[in-house]
Coordinates of C-alpha atoms in Angstrom, one line a residue:
Chain A
X1353 CA -1.7 11.4 -18.1
X1354 CA -1.7 7.2 -17.8
X1355 CA 1.5 5.4 -17.5
X1356 CA 2.5 3.1 -20.6
X1357 CA 3.9 -0.4 -21.2
X1358 CA 5.5 -0.2 -24.1
X1359 CA 8.3 -1.5 -26.3
X1360 CA 10.5 1.3 -27.8
X1361 CA 13.3 0.7 -30.9
X1362 CA 17.2 1.5 -30.2
X1363 CA 18.0 3.5 -32.7
X1364 CA 21.8 4.8 -30.7
X1365 CA 24.0 4.6 -28.4
X1366 CA 26.5 7.4 -27.2
X1367 CA 29.3 6.6 -25.4
X1368 CA 30.1 10.4 -23.8
X1369 CA 33.2 9.2 -21.6
X1370 CA 34.0 5.7 -20.0
X1371 CA 30.9 5.3 -17.8
X1372 CA 28.1 7.6 -19.4
X1373 CA 26.3 6.9 -22.5
X1374 CA 23.5 8.3 -23.7
X1375 CA 20.6 5.7 -25.0
X1376 CA 18.0 7.5 -28.0
X1377 CA 15.0 5.1 -28.2
X1378 CA 12.2 5.0 -30.8
X1379 CA 8.4 4.3 -30.0
X1380 CA 6.1 3.1 -32.8
X1381 CA 3.0 5.5 -31.6
X1382 CA 2.8 9.0 -30.8
X1383 CA 4.4 10.0 -27.1
X1384 CA 2.3 10.8 -24.5
X1385 CA 2.9 14.3 -22.8
X1386 CA 6.0 13.9 -20.8
X1387 CA 6.9 16.6 -17.9
X1388 CA 10.3 17.5 -17.1
X1389 CA 11.2 15.6 -14.1
X1390 CA 9.2 12.4 -15.1
X1391 CA 11.1 9.2 -16.0
X1392 CA 10.8 5.4 -16.9
X1393 CA 11.4 2.1 -15.4
X1394 CA 13.5 0.0 -18.1
X1395 CA 13.6 -3.5 -18.2
X1396 CA 16.8 -5.2 -19.0
X1397 CA 16.2 -8.3 -20.4
X1398 CA 19.4 -10.2 -21.1
X1399 CA 21.1 -9.3 -17.7
X1400 CA 21.3 -12.4 -16.1
X1401 CA 21.8 -10.6 -12.9
X1402 CA 19.4 -7.8 -13.1
X1403 CA 15.6 -9.2 -12.2
X1404 CA 14.1 -6.0 -11.2
X1405 CA 13.8 -3.0 -14.0
X1406 CA 15.7 0.0 -13.9
X1407 CA 14.1 3.5 -13.2
X1408 CA 16.0 6.3 -15.2
X1409 CA 15.5 10.1 -15.4
X1410 CA 13.8 11.1 -19.5
X1411 CA 17.2 13.3 -20.5
X1412 CA 15.4 14.8 -23.6
X1413 CA 11.9 14.2 -25.9
X1414 CA 11.4 14.3 -29.5
X1415 CA 7.6 14.1 -30.0
X1416 CA 8.1 14.6 -33.8
X1417 CA 10.1 11.5 -34.0
X1418 CA 8.5 9.8 -30.9
X1419 CA 12.0 9.7 -29.5
X1420 CA 13.5 9.8 -26.1
X1421 CA 16.7 10.0 -24.2
X1422 CA 18.1 8.8 -21.3
X1423 CA 21.6 9.8 -19.9
X1424 CA 22.7 6.4 -18.2
X1425 CA 25.8 6.0 -15.8
X1426 CA 27.2 2.3 -16.3
X1427 CA 27.7 1.3 -13.0
X1428 CA 26.1 -2.4 -12.3
X1429 CA 25.3 -5.1 -15.0
X1430 CA 21.8 -4.0 -15.6
X1431 CA 23.3 -0.4 -16.7
X1432 CA 26.5 -2.6 -18.3
X1433 CA 24.1 -4.8 -20.3
X1434 CA 21.9 -2.1 -21.7
X1435 CA 24.8 0.1 -22.8
X1436 CA 26.0 -2.6 -25.0
X1437 CA 22.6 -3.9 -26.6
X1438 CA 22.7 -3.6 -30.5
X1439 CA 20.7 -0.8 -32.3
X1440 CA 17.0 -2.0 -33.5
X1441 CA 16.8 -4.4 -30.7
X1442 CA 14.0 -3.9 -28.5
X1443 CA 13.7 -2.7 -24.9
X1444 CA 10.2 -2.7 -22.7
X1445 CA 9.5 0.8 -20.9
X1446 CA 7.0 1.7 -18.2
X1447 CA 6.3 5.4 -18.7
X1448 CA 5.9 8.2 -17.8
X1449 CA 6.6 8.0 -14.2
X1450 CA 6.5 10.5 -11.3
X1451 CA 5.3 13.8 -10.7
X1452 CA 7.7 17.0 -12.4
X1453 CA 9.0 19.8 -11.4
X1454 CA 7.3 23.0 -10.7
X1455 CA 7.3 25.3 -13.7
X1456 CA 9.1 29.0 -13.1
X1457 CA 6.7 32.3 -12.9
X1458 CA 7.0 34.1 -15.7
X1459 CA 10.4 36.1 -15.9
X1460 CA 11.1 34.4 -12.7
X1461 CA 15.3 33.7 -12.2
X1462 CA 15.8 30.4 -12.0
X1463 CA 18.9 28.2 -11.7
X1464 CA 19.8 24.6 -12.8
X1465 CA 22.4 22.8 -10.4
X1466 CA 23.9 19.1 -11.8
X1467 CA 26.2 16.9 -10.7
X1468 CA 27.3 14.1 -12.6
X1469 CA 24.8 11.9 -14.2
X1470 CA 22.4 13.9 -12.5
X1471 CA 22.6 16.7 -14.6
X1472 CA 20.1 13.9 -16.7
X1473 CA 16.4 15.7 -16.0
X1474 CA 17.9 18.7 -16.5
X1475 CA 18.4 19.1 -20.0
X1476 CA 14.7 18.2 -20.6
X1477 CA 13.5 20.4 -17.8
X1478 CA 15.8 23.5 -19.3
X1479 CA 14.6 23.0 -22.8
X1480 CA 10.7 23.0 -21.2
X1481 CA 11.2 26.1 -19.8
X1482 CA 12.6 27.7 -22.7
X1483 CA 9.3 27.0 -24.4
X1484 CA 8.0 29.3 -22.2
X1485 CA 10.3 32.0 -22.0
X1486 CA 12.5 31.1 -19.3
X1487 CA 16.4 30.8 -19.8
X1488 CA 17.7 29.5 -16.8
X1489 CA 21.3 29.8 -15.6
X1490 CA 22.7 26.4 -15.7
X1491 CA 25.6 25.2 -13.3
X1492 CA 27.0 21.7 -13.4
X1493 CA 29.7 19.9 -11.7
X1494 CA 32.1 17.2 -12.8
X1495 CA 35.1 15.4 -11.6
X1496 CA 37.2 17.5 -14.2
X1497 CA 37.2 18.4 -17.6
X1498 CA 37.2 14.6 -19.1
X1499 CA 34.3 13.7 -17.4
X1500 CA 32.2 17.0 -18.7
X1501 CA 29.0 15.8 -20.6
X1502 CA 26.9 17.4 -23.2
X1503 CA 27.7 21.4 -22.2
X1504 CA 27.4 21.7 -25.7
X1505 CA 23.7 20.9 -25.1
X1506 CA 23.1 22.9 -22.0
X1507 CA 24.4 25.8 -23.3
X1508 CA 22.2 25.5 -25.9
X1509 CA 19.0 26.4 -23.3
X1510 CA 20.6 28.2 -20.7
X1511 CA 23.5 30.6 -19.6
X1512 CA 26.2 27.8 -18.5
X1513 CA 28.7 27.6 -15.7
X1514 CA 30.7 24.3 -15.2
X1515 CA 33.0 23.8 -11.7
X1516 CA 35.0 20.6 -12.2
X1517 CA 36.8 19.6 -8.6
X1518 CA 40.1 19.9 -9.8
X1519 CA 39.7 22.6 -11.6
X1520 CA 40.8 21.6 -15.0
X1521 CA 37.9 23.2 -16.4
X1522 CA 35.8 26.2 -15.1
X1523 CA 35.7 26.9 -11.2
X1524 CA 37.5 24.6 -9.0
X1525 CA 35.5 23.0 -6.2
X1526 CA 32.0 21.9 -5.7
X1527 CA 28.9 23.3 -7.3
X1528 CA 28.4 24.6 -3.6
X1529 CA 31.5 26.8 -3.7
X1530 CA 30.3 28.4 -7.1
X1531 CA 30.4 32.0 -7.4
X1532 CA 26.9 32.3 -8.7
X1533 CA 26.2 30.5 -5.3
X1534 CA 26.7 33.4 -3.4
X1535 CA 23.8 35.1 -5.0
X1536 CA 21.2 32.3 -4.5
X1537 CA 19.0 34.8 -2.9
X1538 CA 18.9 36.5 -6.3
X1539 CA 17.3 33.5 -7.6
X1540 CA 13.4 32.5 -7.2
X1541 CA 13.7 28.8 -8.2
X1542 CA 16.8 26.1 -7.9
X1543 CA 16.2 23.0 -9.3
X1544 CA 18.6 20.1 -8.2
X1545 CA 19.8 16.7 -9.2
X1546 CA 22.8 15.2 -8.6
X1547 CA 24.5 12.8 -5.7
X1548 CA 22.2 13.2 -2.3
X1549 CA 25.3 14.7 -0.6
X1550 CA 25.3 17.4 -3.2
X1551 CA 21.8 18.2 -3.0
X1552 CA 21.4 18.1 0.5
X1553 CA 24.6 20.9 0.5
X1554 CA 22.1 23.1 -2.1
X1555 CA 19.0 22.7 -0.1
X1556 CA 20.9 24.3 2.9
X1557 CA 22.0 27.2 0.7
X1558 CA 18.6 27.8 -0.3
X1559 CA 17.0 27.5 2.8
X1560 CA 19.8 30.1 4.2
X1561 CA 18.8 32.7 1.1
X1562 CA 15.1 31.6 1.3
X1563 CA 15.3 30.2 -2.7
X1564 CA 12.4 28.1 -3.3
X1565 CA 14.1 24.6 -4.0
X1566 CA 13.4 21.3 -5.8
X1567 CA 15.4 18.3 -6.0
X1568 CA 15.2 15.0 -7.6
X1569 CA 15.7 11.8 -5.7
X1570 CA 16.7 8.6 -7.1
X1571 CA 16.1 5.9 -4.2
X1572 CA 16.1 2.5 -4.7
X1573 CA 12.5 1.2 -5.9
X1574 CA 10.9 -1.8 -7.8
X1575 CA 7.9 -1.2 -9.1
X1576 CA 7.8 2.9 -10.0
X1577 CA 3.9 2.3 -9.9
X1578 CA 3.2 3.1 -6.2
X1579 CA 2.6 -0.8 -5.2
X1580 CA 5.8 -2.3 -3.7
X1581 CA 6.3 1.0 -0.8
X1582 CA 10.4 0.1 -1.1
X1583 CA 11.2 3.5 -2.3
X1584 CA 9.9 5.5 0.6
X1585 CA 11.3 8.9 1.9
X1586 CA 10.5 10.4 4.8
X1587 CA 8.4 13.9 4.3
X1588 CA 6.2 15.9 6.1
X1589 CA 3.6 14.0 5.2
X1590 CA 4.9 10.2 6.8
X1591 CA 7.0 7.8 4.2
X1592 CA 5.9 8.3 0.5
X1593 CA 6.9 7.0 -2.7
X1594 CA 9.8 8.7 -4.2
X1595 CA 7.7 6.9 -7.5
X1596 CA 5.3 8.5 -7.5
X1597 CA 4.6 11.4 -5.2
X1598 CA 8.5 12.3 -6.0
X1599 CA 10.9 11.9 -7.9
X1600 CA 10.5 15.5 -7.7
X1601 CA 10.1 17.3 -4.1
X1602 CA 10.4 20.9 -2.9
X1603 CA 13.1 21.0 0.1
X1604 CA 10.4 22.1 2.3
X1605 CA 8.2 18.6 2.2
X1606 CA 11.5 16.7 3.5
X1607 CA 13.3 16.3 6.7
X1608 CA 16.5 17.3 5.3
Chain B
X1382 CA -15.1 -22.4 -24.0
X1383 CA -12.9 -23.2 -21.3
X1384 CA -14.2 -22.8 -17.3
X1385 CA -11.9 -20.8 -15.1
X1386 CA -14.4 -20.6 -12.6
X1387 CA -13.2 -20.5 -9.2
X1388 CA -15.2 -21.6 -5.7
X1389 CA -14.5 -21.4 -1.8
X1390 CA -17.1 -22.1 -0.3
X1391 CA -20.1 -20.4 -1.9
X1392 CA -18.0 -16.9 -3.3
X1393 CA -17.4 -17.3 -6.5
X1394 CA -14.1 -15.9 -8.3
X1395 CA -14.4 -15.4 -12.4
X1396 CA -10.5 -17.1 -12.8
X1397 CA -8.2 -18.3 -10.4
X1398 CA -6.0 -15.6 -10.5
X1399 CA -5.4 -13.2 -8.2
X1400 CA -2.9 -10.6 -7.4
X1401 CA -1.2 -10.9 -4.0
X1402 CA -1.2 -8.5 -1.0
X1403 CA 0.9 -5.7 -1.1
X1404 CA 2.4 -5.7 -4.4
X1405 CA -0.8 -4.3 -6.2
X1406 CA -1.7 -1.4 -3.9
X1407 CA -5.4 -1.1 -3.7
X1408 CA -6.3 -2.4 -7.1
X1409 CA -6.3 1.2 -9.1
X1410 CA -3.0 1.6 -8.9
X1411 CA -2.7 -0.4 -11.9
X1412 CA -5.9 0.9 -13.8
X1413 CA -3.3 2.3 -16.5
X1414 CA -2.2 -1.1 -17.8
X1415 CA -4.9 -3.5 -16.8
X1416 CA -8.5 -3.9 -15.8
X1417 CA -9.0 -5.1 -12.3
X1418 CA -12.6 -6.7 -13.2
X1419 CA -10.5 -8.9 -15.1
X1420 CA -8.6 -9.9 -12.3
X1421 CA -9.9 -13.1 -10.6
X1422 CA -9.7 -11.8 -7.1
X1423 CA -7.5 -8.2 -6.1
X1424 CA -5.7 -8.6 -2.2
X1425 CA -5.2 -5.4 -1.4
X1426 CA -2.2 -4.4 1.0
X1427 CA -1.5 -5.8 4.4
X1428 CA -4.2 -3.3 6.9
X1429 CA -3.3 -2.8 10.7
X1430 CA -6.0 -1.7 13.2
X1431 CA -3.4 1.5 13.5
X1432 CA -2.0 3.5 10.7
X1433 CA 1.8 2.3 10.2
X1434 CA 4.8 4.2 8.8
X1435 CA 7.1 1.1 8.4
X1436 CA 10.2 0.4 8.6
X1437 CA 13.2 2.7 7.4
X1438 CA 14.2 3.1 3.8
X1439 CA 16.3 1.4 2.1
X1440 CA 13.8 -1.7 2.1
X1441 CA 14.6 -3.4 -0.9
X1442 CA 17.3 -5.8 -2.0
X1443 CA 17.8 -7.1 -5.4
X1444 CA 18.7 -10.8 -5.4
X1445 CA 19.5 -13.4 -8.3
X1446 CA 15.6 -13.8 -9.8
X1447 CA 14.5 -12.5 -7.0
X1448 CA 14.0 -9.7 -4.5
X1449 CA 14.0 -8.7 -0.3
X1450 CA 11.6 -6.5 0.9
X1451 CA 11.1 -5.0 4.5
X1452 CA 8.3 -3.0 4.1
X1453 CA 7.1 -3.7 7.6
X1454 CA 3.5 -3.6 6.7
X1455 CA 2.8 0.7 6.1
X1456 CA -0.4 1.6 6.0
X1457 CA -2.8 4.0 6.9
X1458 CA -5.1 1.8 9.0
X1459 CA -8.3 0.8 9.4
X1460 CA -10.6 3.6 9.3
X1461 CA -8.7 5.4 7.0
X1462 CA -9.3 2.0 4.9
X1463 CA -13.3 2.2 5.8
X1464 CA -13.3 5.9 5.0
X1465 CA -11.1 6.7 2.0
X1466 CA -10.2 3.6 0.0
X1467 CA -13.5 1.2 0.8
X1468 CA -15.7 3.7 -1.5
X1469 CA -13.0 3.6 -4.1
X1470 CA -12.9 0.0 -4.6
X1471 CA -16.5 -1.3 -4.0
X1472 CA -17.5 -0.5 -7.1
X1473 CA -14.8 -3.5 -8.6
X1474 CA -16.5 -5.9 -10.1
X1475 CA -14.4 -8.8 -8.7
X1476 CA -13.7 -10.6 -5.4
X1477 CA -11.3 -7.1 -3.3
X1478 CA -10.0 -9.4 -0.5
X1479 CA -8.3 -7.2 2.9
X1480 CA -5.1 -8.9 4.0
X1481 CA -5.0 -8.3 7.9
X1482 CA -2.5 -8.1 10.6
X1483 CA -1.9 -7.1 13.9
X1484 CA 0.2 -7.4 16.8
X1485 CA -2.3 -9.2 18.9
X1486 CA -5.2 -11.6 18.9
X1487 CA -7.7 -8.9 19.7
X1488 CA -6.6 -6.8 16.9
X1489 CA -7.1 -9.6 13.8
X1490 CA -10.6 -10.0 15.9
X1491 CA -11.2 -5.7 15.4
X1492 CA -10.3 -5.9 12.2
X1493 CA -12.1 -8.9 10.7
X1494 CA -15.2 -7.4 12.7
X1495 CA -14.8 -4.3 10.8
X1496 CA -14.0 -5.6 7.3
X1497 CA -17.1 -7.9 8.1
X1498 CA -19.1 -5.0 8.2
X1499 CA -18.3 -3.9 5.0
X1500 CA -21.0 -5.5 2.0
X1501 CA -18.4 -5.4 -0.7
X1502 CA -15.6 -7.1 0.9
X1503 CA -16.3 -10.9 0.9
X1504 CA -13.1 -12.5 2.3
X1505 CA -10.5 -11.6 4.5
X1506 CA -7.3 -13.4 4.1
X1507 CA -5.5 -13.6 7.8
X1508 CA -1.9 -12.4 7.7
X1509 CA 0.1 -15.0 10.4
X1510 CA 3.4 -14.9 8.1
X1511 CA 4.6 -11.4 7.7
X1512 CA 8.2 -12.0 8.4
X1513 CA 9.1 -7.8 8.7
X1514 CA 7.4 -6.7 11.7
X1515 CA 8.8 -6.4 15.3
X1516 CA 5.0 -8.2 16.5
X1517 CA 2.6 -10.3 15.3
X1518 CA 2.7 -11.6 11.7
X1519 CA 5.2 -14.4 11.7
X1520 CA 5.3 -15.2 15.2
X1521 CA 2.0 -16.1 15.2
X1522 CA 2.3 -18.3 12.2
X1523 CA 5.6 -20.6 13.2
X1524 CA 4.0 -21.6 16.4
X1525 CA 1.1 -23.4 16.4
X1526 CA -0.3 -22.8 19.2
X1527 CA -0.7 -19.1 19.0
X1528 CA -1.6 -20.0 15.1
X1529 CA -4.8 -22.2 16.4
X1530 CA -5.8 -19.6 18.7
X1531 CA -5.7 -16.6 16.3
X1532 CA -7.9 -18.6 13.6
X1533 CA -9.8 -19.6 16.0
X1534 CA -10.8 -15.8 17.7
X1535 CA -11.4 -14.5 14.3
X1536 CA -13.2 -17.5 13.1
X1537 CA -15.6 -17.1 16.0
X1538 CA -15.6 -13.4 14.8
X1539 CA -16.2 -13.5 11.2
X1540 CA -18.4 -15.6 9.2
X1541 CA -17.1 -14.7 5.7
X1542 CA -14.5 -16.8 3.5
X1543 CA -11.8 -16.5 5.6
X1544 CA -8.3 -17.7 4.0
X1545 CA -4.9 -17.8 6.2
X1546 CA -2.0 -16.9 4.7
X1547 CA 0.9 -19.2 6.0
X1548 CA 4.6 -19.4 6.1
X1549 CA 7.4 -20.9 4.7
X1550 CA 9.6 -20.7 7.8
X1551 CA 8.5 -23.5 9.5
X1552 CA 9.5 -27.3 9.7
X1553 CA 6.2 -28.7 8.8
X1554 CA 3.8 -26.5 6.3
X1555 CA 1.1 -29.6 6.8
X1556 CA 1.0 -29.0 10.4
X1557 CA -0.2 -25.2 9.6
X1558 CA -2.6 -26.1 6.9
X1559 CA -4.2 -28.9 9.4
X1560 CA -4.6 -26.4 11.9
X1561 CA -6.1 -23.8 9.4
X1562 CA -8.5 -26.4 8.3
X1563 CA -9.1 -27.7 11.3
X1564 CA -10.0 -24.5 13.0
X1565 CA -12.7 -23.7 10.4
X1566 CA -10.5 -22.0 7.6
X1567 CA -11.9 -22.1 4.3
X1568 CA -8.6 -21.6 2.2
X1569 CA -4.7 -21.5 2.8
X1570 CA -2.7 -19.6 1.0
X1571 CA 0.9 -19.8 0.7
X1572 CA 3.9 -19.3 0.8
X1573 CA 4.1 -15.6 2.1
X1574 CA 7.7 -14.5 1.7
X1575 CA 11.0 -16.4 2.8
X1576 CA 13.2 -14.7 5.6
X1577 CA 16.4 -13.7 3.8
X1578 CA 19.6 -12.0 3.7
X1579 CA 22.2 -10.0 1.7
X1580 CA 25.3 -8.1 2.7
X1581 CA 26.8 -5.0 0.8
X1582 CA 30.3 -6.1 0.6
X1583 CA 31.6 -2.3 -0.3
X1584 CA 29.7 -0.3 3.0
X1585 CA 30.3 -4.1 4.9
X1586 CA 26.7 -3.4 6.3
X1587 CA 23.3 -5.3 5.6
X1588 CA 21.8 -4.4 2.4
X1589 CA 18.6 -3.6 4.7
X1590 CA 19.2 -2.1 7.8
X1591 CA 16.7 -4.7 9.4
X1592 CA 19.3 -6.9 8.2
X1593 CA 16.6 -9.3 7.4
X1594 CA 13.6 -9.4 4.9
X1595 CA 11.4 -11.2 2.7
X1596 CA 12.6 -12.9 -0.4
X1597 CA 10.1 -13.0 -3.4
X1598 CA 10.2 -13.8 -7.3
X1599 CA 11.6 -16.9 -9.0
X1600 CA 14.1 -17.5 -6.5
X1601 CA 11.4 -19.1 -4.4
X1602 CA 9.3 -20.6 -6.5
X1603 CA 10.3 -24.6 -6.6
X1604 CA 10.0 -24.3 -2.6
X1605 CA 6.5 -22.7 -2.7
X1606 CA 5.9 -25.2 -5.2
X1607 CA 6.6 -28.2 -2.7
X1608 CA 5.0 -26.8 0.1
X1609 CA 1.8 -26.5 -2.0
X1610 CA 1.9 -29.8 -3.4
X1611 CA 2.2 -31.0 0.5
X1612 CA -0.5 -28.6 1.8
X1613 CA -2.6 -29.5 -0.4
X1614 CA -2.3 -33.1 0.4
X1615 CA -2.9 -32.4 3.9
X1616 CA -6.1 -30.5 3.5
X1617 CA -9.6 -30.5 2.0
X1618 CA -10.2 -27.3 1.8
X1619 CA -8.8 -25.1 -1.0
X1620 CA -5.0 -24.0 -1.2
X1621 CA -4.0 -20.5 -3.2
X1622 CA -0.5 -20.7 -4.3
X1623 CA 2.0 -17.9 -4.5
X1624 CA 5.6 -17.9 -5.4
X1625 CA 7.5 -16.5 -8.0
X1626 CA 4.6 -16.9 -10.5
X1627 CA 6.0 -15.3 -13.7
X1628 CA 3.8 -16.9 -16.1
X1629 CA 0.9 -18.9 -17.2
X1630 CA 3.4 -22.1 -17.2
X1631 CA 4.2 -20.9 -13.3
X1632 CA 0.4 -20.8 -12.6
X1633 CA -0.4 -24.1 -14.3
X1634 CA 2.6 -25.7 -12.4
X1635 CA 1.2 -24.9 -9.0
X1636 CA -2.4 -25.8 -10.5
X1637 CA -1.3 -29.4 -11.5
X1638 CA 0.6 -29.5 -7.7
X1639 CA -2.9 -28.8 -6.3
X1640 CA -3.6 -25.2 -6.1
X1641 CA -6.9 -24.2 -6.7
X1642 CA -5.8 -20.5 -7.4
X1643 CA -2.9 -18.6 -7.4
X1644 CA -1.8 -15.6 -6.5
X1645 CA 0.6 -13.0 -8.6
X1646 CA 2.7 -10.8 -6.2
X1647 CA 6.5 -9.8 -7.8
X1648 CA 5.6 -10.7 -11.2
X1649 CA 3.5 -7.0 -11.5
X1650 CA 7.0 -5.0 -10.4
X1651 CA 8.2 -5.9 -13.5
X1652 CA 5.1 -6.2 -16.0
X1653 CA 2.2 -5.0 -14.2
X1654 CA 0.0 -7.0 -17.1
X1655 CA 1.3 -9.9 -15.5
X1656 CA -1.7 -10.9 -14.1
X1657 CA -4.0 -10.6 -17.1
X1658 CA -1.3 -12.2 -19.4
X1659 CA -1.7 -15.1 -17.1
X1660 CA -5.2 -15.8 -17.2
X1661 CA -4.8 -15.4 -21.2
X1662 CA -2.6 -18.2 -20.9
X1663 CA -4.2 -20.2 -18.7
X1664 CA -6.6 -20.0 -21.3
X1665 CA -4.5 -20.9 -24.2
X1666 CA -3.6 -24.0 -22.9
X1667 CA -6.7 -25.3 -22.0
X1668 CA -8.0 -24.2 -25.4
X1669 CA -4.9 -26.1 -27.0
X1670 CA -5.0 -29.4 -24.8
X1671 CA -9.2 -29.5 -25.5
X1672 CA -9.5 -29.3 -21.6
X1673 CA -12.8 -27.8 -20.6
X1674 CA -12.6 -27.3 -16.8
X1675 CA -9.0 -26.1 -15.3
X1676 CA -10.1 -27.8 -11.7
X1677 CA -9.4 -30.9 -14.0
X1678 CA -5.7 -29.8 -13.7
X1679 CA -5.7 -29.0 -9.8
X1680 CA -3.4 -31.4 -8.3
X1681 CA -3.9 -34.0 -11.5
X1682 CA 0.7 -34.5 -10.6
X1683 CA -0.7 -37.0 -7.6
X1684 CA -2.3 -39.3 -9.9

């Protein structure tokens, strides 16, 4: 699908907690086909310390309303500015970028594992799977009960498990310590997005149990379209761009 | 109708806006956004004799109004270029120019010879200014003796248009521009990136693993403009201006300072349509001012 540069109207910014917000945008023309795992490069015009675009996973897609949602952590000047843009202002997107998660086989048992803001691409992925009749198990890890986000949304798309580091909701610990991870071999595929140490730990367990595992990387990038060669990751084929060869990689292709 | 035609010797460019090496891939990466045929030229990714993996990640650090990069000439080598890439780009109806890089003079000569046998590549850009490699690159471009030698040897081996890309990391840009002209280069392009650095105060480490990188973007524009002005006064061959050009206004500043053409680079990362917007912007400036030939503006600040 062709990539586009397009202005979107800010429909709504909804804060989920102190740091995270959902940015809902509306395009002026019909959306192109968007695959789960793809991302957009958003230009942030009113942040004087933000020169480059910022890449964000597409969190949800509403084709009927030409709307896209992004789950964003306000962590630097750019994302903080984005989180305070007034409704109806326009922002420019380059999208849809990157590859996508693979589609499970019919009746395949699938597990989605997300941590913190890394849960972002998993909602659209789950909804996408639902359309072909796959209902995934979803394991989301957060710091504590207050930092849990979007659990209502995720629970509509699959069987949801929560784990928190302090045990204030769900099981206590990290995602890799959750009960269902003990039976990872029962799943045909695990899709994972979160902090890199978490993804690496999940990848280790997946390898040990022989489960196919795909991870979504968030390497720093400038262009997002495969020309600057800044976002590379070492793969079995040498250095490849996270933006065009990823962001989703089968762990077999990474030197993890 | 305004005339945007630009020439280096007998090589004609439909307009004076080219895309800079390392910022536009091989041209086809931008096809979803622009028609590459509308560009004055495409300077493709720096090519070396052997395939190169480039430097380790991270390779980029954002800085005020710009960025540092340390890609280190990642490319698949000349053979891959000849066999796989060249057939894909030889149909472009614009000047496709290959940026060549080596560790040794022999490397540059070999590359020039091999590119010289590809019919649809009318020019090479001799990169003696890459700041992100341990051998070759900027080491040639910051030493007058080795700069002269490499340009001389490539000139002997290559009879099409030879553009020499100069480093800003020198005391006298005029000296290097003159050396290029004296050794028979047809044009000089400048500036390559400025050697820079950034520190991450949270990790207490350099932002780039190799400590230094090349600074580009609007942050370097005033420096680039000054150097283009100096180089253009020092030589008669056409000077191609590069450095933080984001808009037609920026491009016109370079032209008025003495550039016969410009290259758009880092701007593509933010807006891949920017090269075509810059062409349109130059055109409308000329129309509004009633100027028929853009070339009337080249170096006009000096008169």
